[in-house]
């Protein structure tokens, strides 16, 4: 969003998808939901569908695909975890692209408030049960909710994997992504929502 505000034009979104379940790594989002996001943002999504063993190679292959579409740089949202940043740099270099980290070393709390103040709507899709209970699932980020998260000693941005969100509306969206919650699922380490899209007419 910041890059667009500065006049840059995005070529595509890129996300990694598990071969086995056809859901995104980390967030567990379905192709159907992502296609709705793509339509609302009027941006194509490049899917890097891979197993763990081929994650880096497929990621780089898809970056090269983006380069053919006209991309010159990869924009990452990392804030301050050095090895995550280096991973992104390595993938970009190997694909022959520049790289940018516009949020690097900024204050985590200020960043999450910037997202909320800018008008983006993000629902908590997944929680690490070591840090947050499943009661937080399905709640949209607000300043009040962030205060509750902080009161439990949790990073407000969830940058360490405490929670993950699905962004369903905001200033870049032509229309909000309507979805319904099917189930709350728990395993030994995480709780997450099973959600499906309600197709926009």
PDB file of C-alpha atoms in Angstrom:
ATOM      1  CA  UNK A   1       0.000   0.000   0.000  1.00  0.00           C
ATOM      2  CA  UNK A   2       2.817   2.426   0.866  1.00  0.00           C
ATOM      3  CA  UNK A   3       4.576   1.678  -2.418  1.00  0.00           C
ATOM      4  CA  UNK A   4       1.383   2.348  -4.371  1.00  0.00           C
ATOM      5  CA  UNK A   5       0.900   5.599  -2.435  1.00  0.00           C
ATOM      6  CA  UNK A   6       4.417   6.548  -3.559  1.00  0.00           C
ATOM      7  CA  UNK A   7       3.445   6.004  -7.185  1.00  0.00           C
ATOM      8  CA  UNK A   8       4.754   2.492  -7.787  1.00  0.00           C
ATOM      9  CA  UNK A   9       2.641   0.071  -9.822  1.00  0.00           C
ATOM     10  CA  UNK A  10       2.377  -3.543  -8.630  1.00  0.00           C
ATOM     11  CA  UNK A  11       2.677  -6.283 -11.244  1.00  0.00           C
ATOM     12  CA  UNK A  12       1.332  -9.178  -9.173  1.00  0.00           C
ATOM     13  CA  UNK A  13       0.949 -10.728  -5.761  1.00  0.00           C
ATOM     14  CA  UNK A  14       2.889 -13.885  -4.947  1.00  0.00           C
ATOM     15  CA  UNK A  15       1.967 -16.501  -2.389  1.00  0.00           C
ATOM     16  CA  UNK A  16       3.168 -19.999  -1.556  1.00  0.00           C
ATOM     17  CA  UNK A  17       0.697 -22.878  -1.590  1.00  0.00           C
ATOM     18  CA  UNK A  18       1.051 -26.393  -0.206  1.00  0.00           C
ATOM     19  CA  UNK A  19       0.971 -29.131  -2.805  1.00  0.00           C
ATOM     20  CA  UNK A  20      -0.819 -31.512  -0.466  1.00  0.00           C
ATOM     21  CA  UNK A  21      -3.782 -29.400   0.669  1.00  0.00           C
ATOM     22  CA  UNK A  22      -3.902 -26.596  -1.929  1.00  0.00           C
ATOM     23  CA  UNK A  23      -3.969 -24.000   0.829  1.00  0.00           C
ATOM     24  CA  UNK A  24      -1.452 -21.255   1.470  1.00  0.00           C
ATOM     25  CA  UNK A  25       1.466 -22.018   3.723  1.00  0.00           C
ATOM     26  CA  UNK A  26       1.087 -20.418   7.173  1.00  0.00           C
ATOM     27  CA  UNK A  27      -2.384 -18.898   6.775  1.00  0.00           C
ATOM     28  CA  UNK A  28      -4.316 -21.840   5.294  1.00  0.00           C
ATOM     29  CA  UNK A  29      -6.222 -19.741   2.740  1.00  0.00           C
ATOM     30  CA  UNK A  30      -7.965 -21.460  -0.161  1.00  0.00           C
ATOM     31  CA  UNK A  31      -7.549 -20.697  -3.848  1.00  0.00           C
ATOM     32  CA  UNK A  32     -11.173 -19.505  -3.938  1.00  0.00           C
ATOM     33  CA  UNK A  33     -10.563 -16.844  -1.284  1.00  0.00           C
ATOM     34  CA  UNK A  34      -7.349 -15.722  -2.940  1.00  0.00           C
ATOM     35  CA  UNK A  35      -9.038 -15.465  -6.327  1.00  0.00           C
ATOM     36  CA  UNK A  36     -11.634 -13.170  -4.766  1.00  0.00           C
ATOM     37  CA  UNK A  37      -8.814 -11.022  -3.364  1.00  0.00           C
ATOM     38  CA  UNK A  38      -7.184 -10.952  -6.795  1.00  0.00           C
ATOM     39  CA  UNK A  39     -10.397  -9.768  -8.439  1.00  0.00           C
ATOM     40  CA  UNK A  40     -11.086  -7.119  -5.812  1.00  0.00           C
ATOM     41  CA  UNK A  41      -7.545  -5.747  -5.977  1.00  0.00           C
ATOM     42  CA  UNK A  42      -7.483  -6.126  -9.779  1.00  0.00           C
ATOM     43  CA  UNK A  43      -4.085  -7.801  -9.469  1.00  0.00           C
ATOM     44  CA  UNK A  44      -3.070 -11.267 -10.635  1.00  0.00           C
ATOM     45  CA  UNK A  45      -1.750 -13.743  -8.063  1.00  0.00           C
ATOM     46  CA  UNK A  46       1.214 -15.976  -8.825  1.00  0.00           C
ATOM     47  CA  UNK A  47       0.947 -19.267  -6.937  1.00  0.00           C
ATOM     48  CA  UNK A  48       4.173 -20.960  -5.869  1.00  0.00           C
ATOM     49  CA  UNK A  49       2.816 -24.458  -5.248  1.00  0.00           C
ATOM     50  CA  UNK A  50       5.447 -26.537  -3.514  1.00  0.00           C
ATOM     51  CA  UNK A  51       6.532 -28.997  -0.855  1.00  0.00           C
ATOM     52  CA  UNK A  52       8.985 -27.988   1.869  1.00  0.00           C
ATOM     53  CA  UNK A  53      11.912 -29.550  -0.012  1.00  0.00           C
ATOM     54  CA  UNK A  54      11.358 -27.393  -3.113  1.00  0.00           C
ATOM     55  CA  UNK A  55      10.066 -24.236  -1.415  1.00  0.00           C
ATOM     56  CA  UNK A  56      13.017 -21.995  -2.284  1.00  0.00           C
ATOM     57  CA  UNK A  57      13.431 -23.247  -5.856  1.00  0.00           C
ATOM     58  CA  UNK A  58       9.763 -22.833  -6.722  1.00  0.00           C
ATOM     59  CA  UNK A  59       9.663 -19.402  -5.059  1.00  0.00           C
ATOM     60  CA  UNK A  60      12.568 -18.254  -7.240  1.00  0.00           C
ATOM     61  CA  UNK A  61      10.972 -19.767 -10.341  1.00  0.00           C
ATOM     62  CA  UNK A  62       7.809 -17.752  -9.683  1.00  0.00           C
ATOM     63  CA  UNK A  63       9.829 -14.590  -9.081  1.00  0.00           C
ATOM     64  CA  UNK A  64      11.338 -15.077 -12.531  1.00  0.00           C
ATOM     65  CA  UNK A  65       7.789 -15.426 -13.856  1.00  0.00           C
ATOM     66  CA  UNK A  66       6.954 -12.063 -12.264  1.00  0.00           C
ATOM     67  CA  UNK A  67      10.064 -10.592 -13.884  1.00  0.00           C
ATOM     68  CA  UNK A  68       8.762 -11.666 -17.282  1.00  0.00           C
ATOM     69  CA  UNK A  69       5.537  -9.835 -16.440  1.00  0.00           C
ATOM     70  CA  UNK A  70       7.550  -6.643 -15.914  1.00  0.00           C
ATOM     71  CA  UNK A  71       8.491  -6.755 -12.234  1.00  0.00           C
ATOM     72  CA  UNK A  72      11.812  -5.130 -11.334  1.00  0.00           C
ATOM     73  CA  UNK A  73      11.752  -5.491  -7.541  1.00  0.00           C
ATOM     74  CA  UNK A  74      10.266  -7.702  -4.830  1.00  0.00           C
ATOM     75  CA  UNK A  75       8.577  -5.891  -1.930  1.00  0.00           C
ATOM     76  CA  UNK A  76       8.666  -7.772   1.386  1.00  0.00           C
ATOM     77  CA  UNK A  77       6.788  -6.894   4.567  1.00  0.00           C
ATOM     78  CA  UNK A  78       9.436  -8.063   7.040  1.00  0.00           C
ATOM     79  CA  UNK A  79       9.993  -5.769   9.991  1.00  0.00           C
ATOM     80  CA  UNK A  80      13.023  -6.832  12.023  1.00  0.00           C
ATOM     81  CA  UNK A  81      13.811 -10.561  11.822  1.00  0.00           C
ATOM     82  CA  UNK A  82      17.220 -10.640  10.177  1.00  0.00           C
ATOM     83  CA  UNK A  83      17.213 -14.201   8.815  1.00  0.00           C
ATOM     84  CA  UNK A  84      13.795 -13.638   7.208  1.00  0.00           C
ATOM     85  CA  UNK A  85      15.181 -10.558   5.491  1.00  0.00           C
ATOM     86  CA  UNK A  86      18.243 -12.432   4.263  1.00  0.00           C
ATOM     87  CA  UNK A  87      16.047 -15.226   2.900  1.00  0.00           C
ATOM     88  CA  UNK A  88      14.102 -12.684   0.847  1.00  0.00           C
ATOM     89  CA  UNK A  89      17.287 -11.023  -0.405  1.00  0.00           C
ATOM     90  CA  UNK A  90      18.718 -14.374  -1.498  1.00  0.00           C
ATOM     91  CA  UNK A  91      15.565 -15.359  -3.393  1.00  0.00           C
ATOM     92  CA  UNK A  92      15.425 -11.992  -5.156  1.00  0.00           C
ATOM     93  CA  UNK A  93      19.088 -12.023  -6.149  1.00  0.00           C
ATOM     94  CA  UNK A  94      18.825 -15.552  -7.501  1.00  0.00           C
ATOM     95  CA  UNK A  95      15.842 -14.491  -9.620  1.00  0.00           C
ATOM     96  CA  UNK A  96      17.642 -11.389 -10.919  1.00  0.00           C
ATOM     97  CA  UNK A  97      15.383  -8.903  -9.151  1.00  0.00           C
ATOM     98  CA  UNK A  98      15.943  -5.999  -6.787  1.00  0.00           C
ATOM     99  CA  UNK A  99      14.387  -6.139  -3.316  1.00  0.00           C
ATOM    100  CA  UNK A 100      12.806  -3.691  -0.917  1.00  0.00           C
ATOM    101  CA  UNK A 101      11.846  -3.825   2.767  1.00  0.00           C
ATOM    102  CA  UNK A 102       9.791  -0.642   3.288  1.00  0.00           C
ATOM    103  CA  UNK A 103       8.840  -1.544   6.887  1.00  0.00           C
ATOM    104  CA  UNK A 104      12.307  -2.546   8.043  1.00  0.00           C
ATOM    105  CA  UNK A 105      13.210  -1.538  11.625  1.00  0.00           C
ATOM    106  CA  UNK A 106       9.982   0.388  12.151  1.00  0.00           C
ATOM    107  CA  UNK A 107       8.040   0.196  15.389  1.00  0.00           C
ATOM    108  CA  UNK A 108       5.798  -2.888  15.356  1.00  0.00           C
ATOM    109  CA  UNK A 109       2.981  -1.300  17.319  1.00  0.00           C
ATOM    110  CA  UNK A 110       2.921   1.822  15.150  1.00  0.00           C
ATOM    111  CA  UNK A 111       2.786  -0.358  12.048  1.00  0.00           C
ATOM    112  CA  UNK A 112      -0.251  -2.333  13.140  1.00  0.00           C
ATOM    113  CA  UNK A 113      -2.026   0.900  14.054  1.00  0.00           C
ATOM    114  CA  UNK A 114      -1.108   2.313  10.643  1.00  0.00           C
ATOM    115  CA  UNK A 115      -2.804  -0.671   9.010  1.00  0.00           C
ATOM    116  CA  UNK A 116      -5.961  -0.113  11.069  1.00  0.00           C
ATOM    117  CA  UNK A 117      -5.962   3.673  10.591  1.00  0.00           C
ATOM    118  CA  UNK A 118      -5.495   3.261   6.830  1.00  0.00           C
ATOM    119  CA  UNK A 119      -8.803   1.394   6.710  1.00  0.00           C
ATOM    120  CA  UNK A 120      -7.644  -2.183   6.159  1.00  0.00           C
ATOM    121  CA  UNK A 121      -9.791  -4.907   7.731  1.00  0.00           C
ATOM    122  CA  UNK A 122      -7.924  -8.005   8.903  1.00  0.00           C
ATOM    123  CA  UNK A 123      -9.567 -10.940  10.660  1.00  0.00           C
ATOM    124  CA  UNK A 124      -7.504 -13.224  12.905  1.00  0.00           C
ATOM    125  CA  UNK A 125      -7.370 -16.503  10.990  1.00  0.00           C
ATOM    126  CA  UNK A 126      -4.831 -18.482  13.017  1.00  0.00           C
ATOM    127  CA  UNK A 127      -3.367 -18.320  16.525  1.00  0.00           C
ATOM    128  CA  UNK A 128      -0.426 -19.996  18.188  1.00  0.00           C
ATOM    129  CA  UNK A 129      -2.054 -21.488  21.280  1.00  0.00           C
ATOM    130  CA  UNK A 130       1.134 -20.983  23.297  1.00  0.00           C
ATOM    131  CA  UNK A 131       0.412 -17.260  23.130  1.00  0.00           C
ATOM    132  CA  UNK A 132      -3.267 -16.622  22.385  1.00  0.00           C
ATOM    133  CA  UNK A 133      -6.464 -18.592  22.961  1.00  0.00           C
ATOM    134  CA  UNK A 134      -8.888 -19.555  20.211  1.00  0.00           C
ATOM    135  CA  UNK A 135     -11.198 -16.802  21.572  1.00  0.00           C
ATOM    136  CA  UNK A 136      -9.257 -14.368  19.363  1.00  0.00           C
ATOM    137  CA  UNK A 137     -10.144 -16.254  16.185  1.00  0.00           C
ATOM    138  CA  UNK A 138     -12.623 -14.497  13.917  1.00  0.00           C
ATOM    139  CA  UNK A 139     -12.030 -11.070  15.453  1.00  0.00           C
ATOM    140  CA  UNK A 140     -11.135  -8.152  13.203  1.00  0.00           C
ATOM    141  CA  UNK A 141      -8.123  -6.102  14.278  1.00  0.00           C
ATOM    142  CA  UNK A 142      -9.045  -2.893  16.073  1.00  0.00           C
ATOM    143  CA  UNK A 143      -7.066  -0.705  18.438  1.00  0.00           C
ATOM    144  CA  UNK A 144      -9.056  -2.174  21.322  1.00  0.00           C
ATOM    145  CA  UNK A 145      -8.225  -5.724  20.236  1.00  0.00           C
ATOM    146  CA  UNK A 146      -4.541  -4.839  19.899  1.00  0.00           C
ATOM    147  CA  UNK A 147      -4.610  -3.554  23.481  1.00  0.00           C
ATOM    148  CA  UNK A 148      -6.015  -6.920  24.603  1.00  0.00           C
ATOM    149  CA  UNK A 149      -3.272  -8.725  22.685  1.00  0.00           C
ATOM    150  CA  UNK A 150      -0.624  -6.503  24.267  1.00  0.00           C
ATOM    151  CA  UNK A 151      -2.066  -7.065  27.738  1.00  0.00           C
ATOM    152  CA  UNK A 152      -1.164 -10.736  27.363  1.00  0.00           C
ATOM    153  CA  UNK A 153       2.454  -9.848  26.665  1.00  0.00           C
ATOM    154  CA  UNK A 154       2.091 -10.589  22.957  1.00  0.00           C
ATOM    155  CA  UNK A 155       3.700  -8.639  20.137  1.00  0.00           C
ATOM    156  CA  UNK A 156       0.947  -6.416  18.689  1.00  0.00           C
ATOM    157  CA  UNK A 157       2.024  -7.182  15.127  1.00  0.00           C
ATOM    158  CA  UNK A 158       2.148 -10.962  15.573  1.00  0.00           C
ATOM    159  CA  UNK A 159       5.510 -10.804  13.822  1.00  0.00           C
ATOM    160  CA  UNK A 160       6.804 -13.831  15.726  1.00  0.00           C
ATOM    161  CA  UNK A 161       3.928 -16.002  14.529  1.00  0.00           C
ATOM    162  CA  UNK A 162       1.648 -15.410  17.518  1.00  0.00           C
ATOM    163  CA  UNK A 163      -1.265 -14.835  15.149  1.00  0.00           C
ATOM    164  CA  UNK A 164      -1.991 -14.559  11.425  1.00  0.00           C
ATOM    165  CA  UNK A 165      -4.691 -12.605   9.644  1.00  0.00           C
ATOM    166  CA  UNK A 166      -6.705 -12.561   6.445  1.00  0.00           C
ATOM    167  CA  UNK A 167      -7.087  -9.035   5.026  1.00  0.00           C
ATOM    168  CA  UNK A 168     -10.551  -8.819   3.493  1.00  0.00           C
ATOM    169  CA  UNK A 169     -11.100  -5.106   2.870  1.00  0.00           C
ATOM    170  CA  UNK A 170      -9.296  -1.791   2.676  1.00  0.00           C
ATOM    171  CA  UNK A 171      -8.478   1.194   0.490  1.00  0.00           C
ATOM    172  CA  UNK A 172      -7.028  -0.949  -2.321  1.00  0.00           C
ATOM    173  CA  UNK A 173     -10.056  -3.259  -2.512  1.00  0.00           C
ATOM    174  CA  UNK A 174     -12.779  -2.563  -5.075  1.00  0.00           C
ATOM    175  CA  UNK A 175     -15.157  -4.474  -2.794  1.00  0.00           C
ATOM    176  CA  UNK A 176     -14.798  -6.364   0.509  1.00  0.00           C
ATOM    177  CA  UNK A 177     -14.271 -10.125   0.469  1.00  0.00           C
ATOM    178  CA  UNK A 178     -17.355 -11.665   2.025  1.00  0.00           C
ATOM    179  CA  UNK A 179     -16.704 -14.893   3.870  1.00  0.00           C
ATOM    180  CA  UNK A 180     -18.309 -17.182   6.393  1.00  0.00           C
ATOM    181  CA  UNK A 181     -16.723 -19.137   9.207  1.00  0.00           C
ATOM    182  CA  UNK A 182     -17.324 -22.871   8.856  1.00  0.00           C
ATOM    183  CA  UNK A 183     -15.358 -24.256  11.800  1.00  0.00           C
ATOM    184  CA  UNK A 184     -12.776 -23.521  14.452  1.00  0.00           C
ATOM    185  CA  UNK A 185     -10.117 -26.222  14.317  1.00  0.00           C
ATOM    186  CA  UNK A 186      -7.420 -26.928  16.901  1.00  0.00           C
ATOM    187  CA  UNK A 187      -4.354 -29.108  16.884  1.00  0.00           C
ATOM    188  CA  UNK A 188      -1.597 -29.435  19.485  1.00  0.00           C
ATOM    189  CA  UNK A 189      -0.050 -26.061  18.653  1.00  0.00           C
ATOM    190  CA  UNK A 190      -2.529 -23.875  16.752  1.00  0.00           C
ATOM    191  CA  UNK A 191      -6.135 -22.870  16.429  1.00  0.00           C
ATOM    192  CA  UNK A 192      -7.458 -21.696  13.099  1.00  0.00           C
ATOM    193  CA  UNK A 193     -10.638 -20.802  11.275  1.00  0.00           C
ATOM    194  CA  UNK A 194     -11.956 -22.782   8.388  1.00  0.00           C
ATOM    195  CA  UNK A 195     -13.562 -20.125   6.204  1.00  0.00           C
ATOM    196  CA  UNK A 196     -15.014 -19.987   2.710  1.00  0.00           C
ATOM    197  CA  UNK A 197     -15.831 -17.099   0.445  1.00  0.00           C
ATOM    198  CA  UNK A 198     -19.286 -15.837  -0.325  1.00  0.00           C
ATOM    199  CA  UNK A 199     -18.920 -15.038  -4.009  1.00  0.00           C
ATOM    200  CA  UNK A 200     -19.265 -11.340  -4.852  1.00  0.00           C
ATOM    201  CA  UNK A 201     -22.008 -10.724  -7.385  1.00  0.00           C
TER     202      UNK A 201
END
